[in-house]
Coordinates of C-alpha atoms in Angstrom, one line a residue:
D1 CA 0.0 0.0 0.0
E2 CA 2.1 2.9 -1.3
A3 CA -0.4 5.5 0.0
L4 CA -0.1 4.4 3.7
L5 CA 3.0 2.2 4.1
H6 CA 5.6 3.7 1.7
R7 CA 7.4 5.8 4.4
R8 CA 10.7 5.8 6.2
D9 CA 12.5 7.3 9.3
Y10 CA 9.3 7.0 11.3
N11 CA 8.6 5.9 14.9
A12 CA 7.1 2.4 15.0
V13 CA 5.8 2.1 18.5
S14 CA 4.3 -0.9 20.3
Q15 CA 0.7 -0.2 21.5
I16 CA -2.1 -1.7 23.5
M17 CA -5.2 -1.1 21.5
P18 CA -8.6 -0.2 23.1
D19 CA -9.9 -3.7 22.6
G20 CA -6.9 -5.2 24.3
Q21 CA -5.1 -6.3 21.1
K22 CA -1.3 -5.7 20.9
G23 CA -0.2 -3.8 17.8
I24 CA 2.2 -1.2 16.4
T25 CA 1.5 2.3 15.3
A26 CA 3.6 3.9 12.6
F27 CA 3.8 7.6 13.5
S28 CA 4.5 10.2 10.8
G29 CA 7.7 9.5 8.7
V30 CA 8.8 10.7 5.3
F31 CA 8.6 11.3 2.4
Q32 CA 5.2 12.2 0.9
T33 CA 4.7 10.9 -2.6
T34 CA 4.5 14.4 -4.2
V35 CA 6.8 16.4 -2.0
D36 CA 9.8 15.9 0.4
L37 CA 7.8 16.6 3.6
P38 CA 6.7 14.4 6.5
Y39 CA 3.4 12.5 6.6
L40 CA 1.1 13.9 9.3
N41 CA -1.0 10.8 9.6
A42 CA -0.5 7.5 11.5
V43 CA -1.1 3.9 10.6
N44 CA -2.2 1.2 13.1
L45 CA -0.8 -2.3 12.3
L46 CA -2.3 -5.5 13.8
A47 CA -1.4 -9.1 13.3
D48 CA -3.6 -9.5 10.2
S49 CA -4.7 -6.0 9.2
Y50 CA -3.7 -2.3 9.1
A51 CA -5.6 1.0 8.9
E52 CA -5.0 4.7 9.0
Q53 CA -5.8 6.3 12.4
P54 CA -9.0 8.4 11.7
N55 CA -9.2 12.1 12.4
F56 CA -5.6 12.5 13.6
Q57 CA -2.7 14.6 12.4
Q58 CA 0.7 14.6 14.2
Y59 CA 2.5 17.9 14.2
Y60 CA 5.5 17.3 16.4
N61 CA 8.4 14.7 16.3
H62 CA 8.1 13.6 12.7
Y63 CA 11.4 11.6 12.4
H64 CA 12.7 8.7 14.4
C65 CA 13.5 9.8 18.0
G66 CA 13.5 8.5 21.5
Y67 CA 10.0 7.4 22.5
I68 CA 8.3 5.9 25.5
P69 CA 5.1 3.7 25.3
L70 CA 2.9 3.7 28.4
Y71 CA -0.5 2.1 29.0
D72 CA -3.0 3.2 31.7
A73 CA -5.2 0.1 32.1
S74 CA -7.5 1.7 34.6
K75 CA -8.5 4.4 32.0
N76 CA -7.8 2.2 28.9
E77 CA -5.5 5.0 27.6
M78 CA -2.4 4.4 25.6
H79 CA 0.3 7.2 25.8
T80 CA 3.3 7.6 23.6
V81 CA 5.9 10.2 24.6
F82 CA 8.3 11.5 21.9
M83 CA 11.5 13.3 22.8
G84 CA 12.9 15.8 20.3
G85 CA 14.1 15.0 16.8
I86 CA 13.1 16.7 13.6
A87 CA 9.7 18.1 12.7
Q88 CA 7.9 20.3 10.2
F89 CA 6.1 22.2 13.0
Y90 CA 7.1 23.6 16.4
D91 CA 5.4 25.8 19.1
S92 CA 6.4 29.5 19.5
L93 CA 4.6 31.2 22.4
G94 CA 1.5 29.1 22.0
V95 CA 1.4 29.5 18.2
L96 CA 1.9 26.5 15.9
V97 CA 4.7 27.5 13.4
Q98 CA 5.2 25.6 10.2
D99 CA 8.8 25.3 8.8
N100 CA 9.0 23.4 5.5
N101 CA 12.8 23.1 5.9
V102 CA 11.8 20.6 8.7
P103 CA 14.2 21.7 11.4
F104 CA 15.7 20.0 14.4
V105 CA 13.5 20.6 17.5
K106 CA 13.6 20.4 21.3
T107 CA 9.9 19.4 21.5
I108 CA 8.7 16.7 23.9
A109 CA 5.1 15.7 23.1
R110 CA 2.6 13.0 24.0
V111 CA 0.1 11.3 21.8
T112 CA -2.8 9.7 23.7
R113 CA -5.2 7.1 22.4
L114 CA -8.4 7.2 24.4
A115 CA -10.7 4.3 25.2
D116 CA -13.0 5.2 22.2
G117 CA -10.0 4.8 19.9
S118 CA -9.5 8.5 19.1
M119 CA -6.1 10.0 19.4
A120 CA -4.9 13.5 20.3
E121 CA -1.5 15.2 20.5
Y122 CA -0.3 17.3 23.5
K123 CA 2.9 19.4 23.6
L124 CA 4.5 19.1 27.1
P125 CA 5.6 22.3 28.8
V126 CA 9.1 21.0 29.1
E127 CA 11.8 20.6 26.4
L128 CA 15.1 18.8 25.8
P129 CA 18.1 20.9 26.8
G130 CA 19.2 21.2 23.2
L131 CA 18.4 20.3 19.6
L132 CA 18.6 16.6 20.4
G133 CA 16.7 13.3 19.9
A134 CA 16.9 12.7 16.1
G135 CA 18.0 9.1 15.8
A136 CA 18.2 8.7 19.6
E137 CA 17.0 5.7 21.6
W138 CA 15.2 5.4 24.9
I139 CA 17.0 2.6 26.8
P140 CA 14.5 1.2 29.4
A141 CA 15.7 0.5 32.9
E142 CA 15.7 -3.0 34.2
N143 CA 12.8 -4.6 36.1
L144 CA 10.1 -2.2 34.9
P145 CA 6.5 -3.5 34.9
T146 CA 5.9 -4.1 31.2
Y147 CA 3.7 -6.0 28.8
E148 CA 5.3 -8.6 26.7
N149 CA 5.6 -6.2 23.8
G150 CA 7.6 -3.7 25.9
V151 CA 4.8 -1.2 26.7
L152 CA 5.1 0.1 30.3
K153 CA 2.4 -0.7 32.8
L154 CA 1.7 2.8 34.0
D155 CA -0.8 1.7 36.7
E156 CA 1.9 -0.3 38.5
F157 CA 4.2 2.7 38.9
P158 CA 4.3 4.2 42.4
N159 CA 2.7 7.5 43.1
D160 CA 6.1 9.3 43.0
T161 CA 9.1 9.6 40.8
T162 CA 10.1 6.4 38.9
F163 CA 13.3 6.1 37.0
I164 CA 12.5 4.5 33.6
G165 CA 15.7 4.6 31.7
Y166 CA 17.9 6.8 29.5
L167 CA 17.8 8.8 26.3
F168 CA 21.0 8.2 24.5
G169 CA 22.7 8.8 21.1
G170 CA 21.4 10.5 18.0
I171 CA 22.3 13.8 16.5
A172 CA 23.2 17.0 18.5
S173 CA 22.6 20.0 16.2
T174 CA 23.9 23.5 16.7
A175 CA 20.9 25.1 14.9
P176 CA 17.4 24.2 13.8
N177 CA 18.2 24.4 10.0
I178 CA 21.7 23.2 9.1
F179 CA 20.9 21.0 6.1
F180 CA 21.8 23.5 3.4
T181 CA 25.0 24.9 5.0
N182 CA 26.5 21.9 6.6
D183 CA 30.2 21.5 6.2
G184 CA 30.5 18.8 8.9
T185 CA 30.9 21.1 11.9
Q186 CA 27.2 22.0 12.6
S187 CA 26.2 18.7 14.1
Q188 CA 27.8 15.7 15.8
A189 CA 26.8 12.4 17.4
S190 CA 25.5 12.9 20.9
A191 CA 27.6 11.2 23.6
N192 CA 25.4 12.4 26.5
L193 CA 23.2 10.1 28.5
Y194 CA 20.0 11.7 29.8
L195 CA 18.2 10.1 32.8
V196 CA 14.4 9.8 32.2
T197 CA 11.9 9.7 35.1
I198 CA 8.1 9.7 35.3
I199 CA 6.4 11.7 38.1
K200 CA 2.8 10.5 38.8
D201 CA 0.2 12.7 40.5
K202 CA 2.0 15.9 39.7
S203 CA -0.4 17.4 37.3
S204 CA 0.8 20.9 38.0
L205 CA 4.1 20.0 36.3
V206 CA 2.6 18.7 33.1
P207 CA -0.9 20.2 32.8
D208 CA -3.3 18.4 30.5
V209 CA -5.1 21.6 29.5
P210 CA -8.4 20.9 27.6
S211 CA -8.7 22.3 24.1
L212 CA -11.1 25.2 23.5
F213 CA -12.7 23.1 20.8
L214 CA -15.7 20.8 21.4
G215 CA -16.0 18.1 18.7
Q216 CA -14.6 18.1 15.2
I217 CA -14.3 20.8 12.6
R218 CA -17.2 20.9 10.1
V219 CA -16.6 22.2 6.5
H220 CA -19.1 22.5 3.6
P221 CA -19.3 22.3 0.7
N222 CA -16.5 19.8 0.3
P223 CA -15.4 19.8 -2.5
V224 CA -15.5 23.6 -2.7
E225 CA -15.0 26.2 -5.4
H226 CA -15.5 29.6 -3.9
D227 CA -16.8 30.1 -0.3
L228 CA -15.9 27.5 2.4
K229 CA -18.1 27.4 5.5
V230 CA -16.2 26.4 8.6
G231 CA -18.2 25.2 11.6
F232 CA -16.9 24.6 15.1
T233 CA -17.9 25.0 18.8
L234 CA -15.8 26.5 21.6
R235 CA -16.0 25.5 25.3
E236 CA -14.2 28.8 26.2
A237 CA -13.8 32.2 24.6
G238 CA -10.6 32.9 22.7
N239 CA -8.8 33.5 19.5
I240 CA -8.5 30.9 16.7
Q241 CA -5.6 30.9 14.3
W242 CA -6.4 29.2 10.9
K243 CA -4.3 28.0 8.0
L244 CA -5.1 26.5 4.7
I245 CA -2.1 24.3 3.7
R246 CA -1.5 22.7 0.3
Q247 CA -0.7 19.0 0.2
D248 CA 2.9 20.0 -0.5
G249 CA 3.1 21.8 2.8
V250 CA 2.9 25.4 1.4
T251 CA 0.5 27.7 3.3
A252 CA -2.0 29.1 0.8
M253 CA -4.1 31.2 3.2
E254 CA -3.9 32.1 6.9
G255 CA -5.4 34.4 9.5
I256 CA -6.9 34.8 13.0
W257 CA -10.5 34.9 14.2
Y258 CA -10.4 37.2 17.3
N259 CA -12.5 37.2 20.5
L260 CA -14.8 34.3 19.7
S261 CA -17.4 33.6 22.3
V262 CA -18.5 30.3 23.9
Q263 CA -20.9 28.9 21.3
G264 CA -21.1 27.4 17.9
H265 CA -19.4 29.3 15.1
S266 CA -19.7 29.4 11.4
Q267 CA -16.9 31.3 9.6
T268 CA -16.5 31.8 5.9
L269 CA -13.3 31.5 4.0
V270 CA -13.4 33.2 0.6
L271 CA -11.0 31.3 -1.6
P272 CA -9.1 33.4 -4.1
K273 CA -9.7 32.7 -7.8
E274 CA -6.1 31.9 -8.4
L275 CA -6.1 29.1 -5.8
S276 CA -5.2 25.9 -7.6
G277 CA -7.3 22.8 -7.2
G278 CA -6.4 19.9 -5.1
L279 CA -6.3 18.5 -1.6
Y280 CA -5.7 21.0 1.3
Y281 CA -5.4 20.8 5.1
L282 CA -7.4 23.2 7.1
V283 CA -5.7 23.7 10.5
L284 CA -7.4 25.5 13.4
N285 CA -5.2 26.3 16.3
D286 CA -6.5 27.5 19.7
G287 CA -3.0 27.8 21.2
I288 CA -3.3 24.5 23.1
R289 CA -3.4 21.9 20.3
P290 CA -4.5 22.1 16.7
K291 CA -7.4 20.5 14.9
V292 CA -7.3 19.6 11.2
T293 CA -9.5 18.5 8.4
T294 CA -9.1 18.0 4.7
V295 CA -10.6 20.2 2.0
L296 CA -10.8 19.4 -1.7
V297 CA -10.7 22.5 -3.9
N298 CA -12.1 22.2 -7.4

């Protein structure tokens, strides 16, 4: 399946699925068939089947990096923590920034699969101490409570700090974008060993802030020629940044809707006549985590 499985340099992470099956999720990776940019989707692989994860786009940690799989059996939630690496997007003061040069990043993010099978991405409020993580490995500590596929049993951790291993190796870069000026001195193999711990019941350290959005984005008509109606509902008042991104990663339109109230909203995007036809990503960002849907322009 060249549409879903023809990718490389991705994170293939062991998972416990909501129905109890053990599988693997292929997160992001490169390169898209029509442009040298990362995939934003994920693919779930089971023993005898595979399928794209519905309604999910991953914006952080696109290349292979150190990752930690944790399953919370009491809530039937699967968490995967990604540490640094390389990504097309990064956060700047709460705004999602797109860089099609795909730079090195410090980002630590968590993707959580809920009991209903849906997945969401959360940027943690901590970062790596440098542009690290690309090609790195998480080396688990001995005697951790794990399932046979290596996923950690989060329920069996004590309600305190637990040492779970080390982040080691990979690339240490001196700047986010060095690919076009690299004479061999801008990066090196990392020789540092970073101790990794998990702190339970310390929600103030890593707040799981709820998104302003309630439910999914609604767009119509789709396909569209001129005026695109965008519907969504907010649980709290705020500003919403929007971007219409071409399939090759280029931003075609962008803007901000200011001071939106707590209610359902219907905004209209007037597409310019010179906008070329094809598949686009409509990204709405509330400063906490983005939501995305696809739009086909005729």
